[in-house]
XYZ file of C-alpha atoms in Angstrom:
431
model
C -64.063 -20.079 -40.239
C -66.987 -17.323 -40.270
C -66.969 -15.355 -43.324
C -65.768 -12.189 -40.560
C -63.308 -14.810 -39.379
C -62.019 -15.713 -43.262
C -62.554 -11.811 -44.108
C -59.908 -10.619 -41.316
C -57.121 -12.828 -42.175
C -57.677 -12.383 -45.853
C -57.560 -8.608 -44.888
C -54.665 -9.505 -43.376
C -52.373 -11.643 -45.527
C -52.888 -9.670 -48.925
C -51.605 -6.266 -47.006
C -48.116 -8.024 -45.826
C -45.728 -6.196 -47.854
C -43.176 -7.219 -50.303
C -40.448 -6.429 -47.926
C -42.124 -6.968 -44.453
C -40.522 -8.724 -41.940
C -39.730 -12.808 -41.867
C -42.006 -12.317 -37.903
C -44.985 -10.686 -40.396
C -45.356 -14.748 -42.446
C -44.561 -16.866 -39.225
C -47.017 -15.178 -36.670
C -49.301 -15.487 -39.950
C -48.833 -18.742 -39.842
C -49.118 -19.119 -36.569
C -52.186 -16.841 -36.810
C -54.617 -19.137 -38.709
C -53.909 -22.185 -37.907
C -55.073 -21.063 -34.307
C -57.988 -19.728 -35.835
C -59.600 -23.060 -37.265
C -57.500 -24.629 -34.077
C -60.257 -23.384 -31.776
C -63.195 -25.026 -32.355
C -63.499 -25.128 -35.883
C -63.073 -28.211 -38.597
C -60.816 -27.669 -41.230
C -63.259 -27.732 -44.683
C -61.509 -31.363 -46.622
C -59.423 -30.594 -49.306
C -61.334 -31.328 -51.647
C -63.828 -27.705 -50.745
C -60.629 -25.513 -50.888
C -59.621 -26.755 -54.232
C -61.936 -27.986 -56.577
C -61.086 -30.141 -59.350
C -62.641 -28.296 -62.225
C -60.178 -26.697 -64.481
C -62.238 -23.688 -64.158
C -61.763 -22.411 -60.424
C -58.347 -21.998 -58.394
C -58.028 -21.065 -55.461
C -57.361 -17.780 -54.102
C -54.565 -16.239 -52.899
C -55.749 -16.090 -49.517
C -57.447 -19.516 -49.744
C -54.176 -21.930 -50.275
C -52.566 -19.696 -48.017
C -55.093 -20.885 -44.779
C -54.972 -23.779 -46.533
C -50.513 -23.858 -46.461
C -51.191 -22.607 -42.945
C -53.429 -25.387 -41.892
C -53.200 -27.761 -38.951
C -54.752 -30.604 -41.766
C -51.821 -32.142 -43.159
C -53.219 -32.821 -45.799
C -54.874 -29.749 -46.377
C -50.681 -28.029 -46.331
C -49.297 -30.817 -48.648
C -52.269 -30.511 -51.550
C -51.929 -26.870 -51.114
C -47.905 -26.395 -52.119
C -50.024 -28.170 -55.567
C -50.897 -24.592 -55.966
C -48.073 -22.412 -54.662
C -45.948 -22.638 -57.164
C -45.358 -19.289 -59.399
C -47.176 -17.098 -57.195
C -44.476 -14.679 -55.011
C -46.249 -14.158 -51.974
C -47.361 -16.852 -51.470
C -43.731 -18.548 -51.162
C -42.696 -17.181 -47.716
C -45.118 -19.520 -46.126
C -43.456 -22.347 -48.441
C -40.513 -21.698 -46.432
C -42.679 -22.072 -43.449
C -44.029 -24.996 -44.805
C -39.853 -26.523 -45.392
C -39.989 -27.129 -41.281
C -43.284 -28.351 -41.127
C -43.781 -31.494 -38.753
C -45.743 -33.452 -41.281
C -42.527 -35.560 -43.207
C -44.709 -35.469 -46.726
C -44.972 -31.745 -46.322
C -41.734 -31.009 -45.499
C -40.890 -32.803 -48.979
C -43.472 -31.282 -50.363
C -42.606 -27.862 -49.882
C -38.653 -27.938 -50.766
C -39.480 -29.578 -53.848
C -40.965 -25.776 -54.391
C -38.814 -23.628 -53.823
C -36.258 -25.575 -55.339
C -38.252 -25.051 -58.268
C -38.947 -21.441 -57.456
C -35.459 -20.101 -57.275
C -34.279 -19.693 -60.762
C -36.459 -17.165 -61.198
C -36.848 -14.704 -58.388
C -35.862 -11.840 -58.004
C -32.744 -10.051 -55.745
C -35.875 -8.678 -53.037
C -37.936 -11.362 -52.770
C -35.273 -14.344 -52.379
C -33.490 -11.769 -49.533
C -37.720 -11.845 -48.335
C -36.980 -16.049 -48.528
C -33.383 -15.985 -47.255
C -34.851 -14.214 -43.605
C -38.348 -16.332 -43.765
C -35.305 -19.275 -44.017
C -33.284 -17.368 -41.407
C -35.709 -17.128 -38.817
C -37.430 -20.408 -38.444
C -33.763 -22.355 -39.034
C -33.616 -22.383 -34.979
C -36.959 -24.844 -35.016
C -36.586 -28.400 -34.860
C -36.052 -29.497 -38.504
C -35.890 -25.237 -39.618
C -32.572 -26.016 -41.198
C -33.145 -26.988 -44.475
C -35.195 -24.541 -45.714
C -31.509 -22.611 -44.675
C -29.843 -24.549 -46.397
C -31.230 -24.416 -49.784
C -31.058 -21.231 -49.791
C -27.353 -19.507 -48.463
C -26.412 -22.677 -50.846
C -27.875 -20.667 -54.145
C -26.578 -18.287 -53.169
C -22.851 -19.499 -52.452
C -23.540 -20.875 -55.537
C -25.260 -17.420 -57.723
C -24.266 -14.513 -59.000
C -22.398 -12.202 -57.761
C -24.846 -9.046 -57.991
C -27.561 -10.934 -56.156
C -25.084 -11.608 -53.347
C -24.841 -7.327 -53.272
C -27.741 -7.003 -53.686
C -28.616 -8.243 -50.394
C -26.053 -6.453 -48.312
C -27.898 -3.647 -47.974
C -31.748 -5.553 -47.401
C -33.329 -5.094 -44.589
C -33.269 -7.993 -42.331
C -29.988 -8.331 -39.930
C -29.649 -12.293 -40.764
C -29.709 -12.040 -44.566
C -27.365 -9.031 -44.618
C -24.358 -10.974 -41.689
C -25.056 -13.472 -44.407
C -24.551 -10.989 -47.598
C -21.525 -10.022 -46.686
C -20.120 -13.547 -44.731
C -20.793 -14.368 -48.553
C -19.469 -11.333 -50.372
C -16.493 -12.012 -47.947
C -15.776 -15.342 -48.646
C -16.079 -14.781 -52.784
C -14.007 -12.604 -52.761
C -16.441 -10.136 -54.148
C -15.871 -7.508 -51.884
C -12.638 -5.147 -52.656
C -9.976 -4.519 -49.783
C -11.380 -0.482 -50.944
C -14.791 -1.488 -49.604
C -14.421 -4.039 -47.711
C -12.908 -0.697 -45.592
C -15.177 1.641 -46.078
C -18.569 -0.860 -44.691
C -15.939 -1.546 -41.857
C -16.088 1.834 -40.626
C -19.452 2.664 -41.393
C -21.617 -0.066 -40.746
C -23.624 0.502 -37.548
C -23.536 -4.183 -37.712
C -20.777 -4.598 -35.042
C -20.888 -7.871 -37.038
C -20.823 -7.003 -40.298
C -18.059 -4.361 -38.895
C -15.882 -6.892 -37.163
C -16.319 -9.159 -41.079
C -15.375 -6.424 -42.788
C -11.825 -5.203 -40.869
C -11.183 -8.562 -39.912
C -11.313 -9.015 -43.938
C -9.479 -6.222 -44.194
C -6.334 -6.175 -41.970
C -6.030 -10.324 -43.914
C -5.331 -7.941 -47.058
C -2.771 -6.360 -45.318
C 0.785 -7.337 -45.644
C 3.281 -4.349 -46.067
C 3.575 -0.373 -46.097
C 1.793 -0.821 -49.861
C -1.460 -1.498 -48.251
C -1.018 0.856 -45.595
C -3.250 3.531 -47.014
C -6.822 0.999 -46.314
C -6.458 1.036 -42.716
C -6.819 4.529 -43.034
C -11.053 4.585 -42.871
C -10.448 2.206 -39.834
C -8.447 4.305 -37.540
C -11.010 6.950 -38.763
C -13.869 5.151 -37.502
C -16.716 6.161 -34.603
C -15.857 2.457 -34.118
C -13.679 1.774 -31.574
C -13.617 -2.287 -32.127
C -12.619 -0.968 -36.123
C -10.402 1.789 -34.964
C -8.798 -1.219 -33.016
C -8.292 -3.479 -36.076
C -7.140 -0.354 -37.679
C -4.472 -0.155 -34.875
C -3.598 -3.441 -35.125
C -3.202 -3.435 -38.197
C -0.544 0.038 -38.231
C 2.064 -3.026 -37.334
C 1.941 -4.841 -40.047
C 1.829 -1.281 -42.812
C 5.798 -0.119 -41.111
C 2.797 2.196 -39.619
C 3.778 1.837 -35.684
C 4.741 4.515 -34.569
C 1.070 6.091 -36.249
C -0.615 3.820 -33.157
C 0.516 6.469 -30.739
C -1.805 8.824 -30.421
C -4.592 6.768 -30.370
C -3.208 5.611 -27.137
C -5.310 8.644 -25.312
C -8.393 6.929 -27.081
C -11.901 7.064 -25.598
C -11.757 3.413 -26.360
C -9.576 0.867 -24.014
C -9.528 -1.860 -26.872
C -7.901 0.632 -28.692
C -5.741 1.530 -25.871
C -4.495 -1.914 -25.261
C -4.446 -2.542 -29.133
C -1.370 1.040 -29.470
C -0.017 -0.491 -25.960
C 0.289 -3.433 -28.023
C 1.707 -2.833 -31.280
C 3.823 0.212 -30.047
C 5.997 -2.588 -28.012
C 6.211 -5.296 -30.928
C 7.758 -2.011 -32.725
C 10.186 -1.854 -28.944
C 8.555 1.346 -28.027
C 6.818 0.932 -24.280
C 3.857 3.003 -23.646
C 4.152 3.741 -20.314
C 6.658 6.620 -20.350
C 4.525 7.918 -22.996
C 1.803 8.204 -20.864
C 3.235 10.038 -17.739
C 5.188 12.356 -20.294
C 1.629 12.972 -21.334
C -0.019 13.359 -17.826
C 2.760 13.182 -14.552
C 4.565 16.418 -16.756
C 1.463 18.254 -17.319
C -0.268 17.719 -13.815
C 3.400 18.627 -12.553
C 2.122 22.353 -15.151
C -1.077 22.631 -12.476
C -4.157 21.217 -14.502
C -2.191 22.325 -17.372
C -3.243 24.168 -20.739
C -5.977 22.583 -22.760
C -4.068 20.668 -25.397
C -1.575 19.522 -22.455
C -3.375 16.233 -21.522
C -5.179 14.319 -23.483
C -8.202 13.306 -22.919
C -8.521 9.427 -21.655
C -4.404 10.371 -21.217
C -5.386 9.271 -17.399
C -6.926 5.879 -17.732
C -4.812 5.043 -19.900
C -1.709 5.364 -17.818
C -3.770 3.293 -15.117
C -4.708 0.399 -17.455
C -0.476 0.228 -17.803
C 1.315 2.753 -14.765
C 2.034 1.239 -11.269
C 0.071 2.276 -8.100
C 3.397 3.591 -6.100
C 4.170 6.019 -8.916
C 1.356 7.380 -10.743
C -1.221 7.510 -8.526
C -0.149 11.370 -7.590
C 0.269 12.583 -11.291
C -3.908 10.792 -10.910
C -4.682 13.134 -8.168
C -2.951 16.046 -9.756
C -5.752 15.392 -12.883
C -9.111 15.053 -10.781
C -8.763 18.840 -10.743
C -7.716 19.742 -14.792
C -9.957 22.731 -15.928
C -11.521 19.803 -19.026
C -14.002 17.417 -18.084
C -13.543 14.676 -19.536
C -9.547 14.616 -17.980
C -11.019 14.953 -14.322
C -13.646 11.903 -14.970
C -10.638 9.928 -17.013
C -7.521 10.374 -13.380
C -10.994 8.915 -10.787
C -11.259 6.204 -13.220
C -7.842 5.495 -13.330
C -7.793 5.552 -9.381
C -10.473 3.026 -9.299
C -8.154 1.590 -11.484
C -5.603 1.427 -9.791
C -8.057 0.717 -6.119
C -6.072 3.868 -5.158
C -9.830 5.747 -3.926
C -10.178 7.880 -1.017
C -13.135 9.413 -0.746
C -12.949 12.467 1.558
C -10.866 13.816 -1.430
C -13.494 12.432 -3.844
C -16.551 13.957 -2.209
C -15.880 17.768 -3.345
C -16.011 15.600 -7.460
C -20.147 15.021 -7.164
C -20.996 18.289 -6.847
C -19.243 18.823 -10.393
C -20.692 20.935 -12.871
C -19.466 17.360 -15.300
C -22.647 14.708 -15.370
C -19.276 12.720 -16.952
C -17.321 13.647 -13.725
C -19.955 12.965 -11.317
C -20.763 9.470 -13.041
C -17.238 8.325 -12.338
C -17.461 10.201 -9.178
C -20.575 8.325 -8.624
C -18.738 5.037 -9.061
C -15.335 5.324 -7.257
C -17.084 5.302 -3.440
C -20.334 3.304 -4.739
C -17.995 0.671 -1.952
C -16.918 3.208 0.392
C -21.347 5.618 0.551
C -22.097 4.867 3.643
C -18.865 6.204 5.069
C -20.124 9.770 3.433
C -22.495 11.671 5.907
C -26.288 10.663 5.364
C -27.401 14.525 5.300
C -25.043 15.053 3.291
C -25.905 13.057 0.621
C -29.422 14.081 1.077
C -28.813 17.772 0.283
C -27.459 17.520 -2.336
C -30.350 15.069 -3.423
C -32.989 17.245 -2.819
C -31.251 20.564 -3.539
C -28.103 19.658 -5.294
C -27.773 22.334 -8.876
C -28.482 19.893 -11.189
C -29.858 16.411 -12.393
C -26.966 14.783 -12.461
C -25.956 16.108 -9.238
C -29.222 14.333 -7.157
C -29.924 11.494 -9.095
C -25.573 10.734 -8.227
C -26.603 11.626 -4.607
C -29.337 8.752 -4.795
C -27.568 6.272 -6.054
C -25.238 6.518 -2.727
C -28.265 6.654 -0.725
C -29.896 3.833 -3.083
C -26.075 1.187 -1.970
C -26.899 2.061 2.149
C -30.548 2.815 1.749
C -32.231 3.517 5.345
C -34.812 6.211 6.308
C -32.644 8.447 5.096
C -32.716 7.067 1.261
C -36.848 6.899 1.349
C -36.707 10.376 2.070
C -34.493 11.469 -0.276
C -36.698 9.107 -3.226
C -39.958 10.787 -2.119
C -38.608 14.048 -2.020
C -37.227 12.991 -6.325
C -40.718 11.699 -6.867
C -41.779 14.769 -7.865
C -38.531 16.105 -9.363
C -38.793 18.683 -12.578
C -36.579 15.931 -14.931
C -38.351 13.487 -16.101
C -35.082 10.302 -16.077
C -34.594 11.296 -12.118
C -38.685 11.037 -11.292
C -38.912 7.815 -12.944
C -36.258 6.594 -10.944
C -37.272 7.782 -7.932
C -40.523 6.263 -8.481
C -38.556 3.016 -9.308
C -36.982 2.837 -5.661
C -40.074 4.152 -3.999
C -42.553 1.361 -5.077
C -44.478 4.215 -7.282
């Protein structure tokens, strides 16, 4: 390898920081092998690893040898990888080597090094092992490291709960649950606040498994307050076992469809039919003429449509399309679409609504009937609509039918002041 290439890769090796993503190591492995392979000879083992006791290969030299295309060189390099934490990620990669002797040697080195590793270094190696696990013969390192984590001290599991690699964090949480290392209170806290959906589900389900009766009901409170719909749904489901089924009623109007469905199930299990509650929230307020600010829960109209009757409940939904709050109007339009009760003429005025949410719902409802809306009316909205969301909605409807009117609208909007709409129009015109 030319000195310049050697120096560049050596510099890159030294700059891979502790805690670097697993991909940094697999990329380095592939790049070194490519550099050595393309028209260049691989130095023989004695050149890389002189036998004299006063000359050990440098860490960079060992890293190159571990990644090279010659199997004998890779195997020999493993003799110098032990005791060098900076080389162990490459040892993990070699655990999936195509050459059997290299694989076995790498696994032996890794096994010997594991007891002395810090929690952080262990997590970084586990990240690499999880990354290569999908390769042919790549599962051995993951099995070894995961087994060590399952059998090792709980402090190591706890330390990896916050690791930067998503796969490591998920595995640490899974093992923590399996080993009972996380209290129900801690599990509830993680489920309610962790950004990873897999971790949310894992911990929320573990919390539900601990709820036996009303004495455990307080564990559900963090789940019920979570911003994540999937976590709130788990909390609502647990209300039945905790003897708090009546508390599911407010969740009939949750913004999440899964939470609303869980609330309906809980109430039915407790003998309460949710449909009359939806009608009381929507029909009564609708009859009062748009209702007060507190009259209709925001997502009650869609909840009504999810369990209601088309012949009975559609009039209330049409009334609520004129409600003073945008979320109620949008929910009513979504409910009409769910009940297959969309009518074009009454919905077209909502294309000019001041709320982007309402316009999006109206456009979605009208897309199947876009050809029934006068093209010139859509063109006027697209070109001279008072807000970007109005212009965008009209453009979407015109795109559904295509033709010269759509091309004209896209041409004009390609210079729209709104950057998102401008980009959408330019994509439509192929510009």
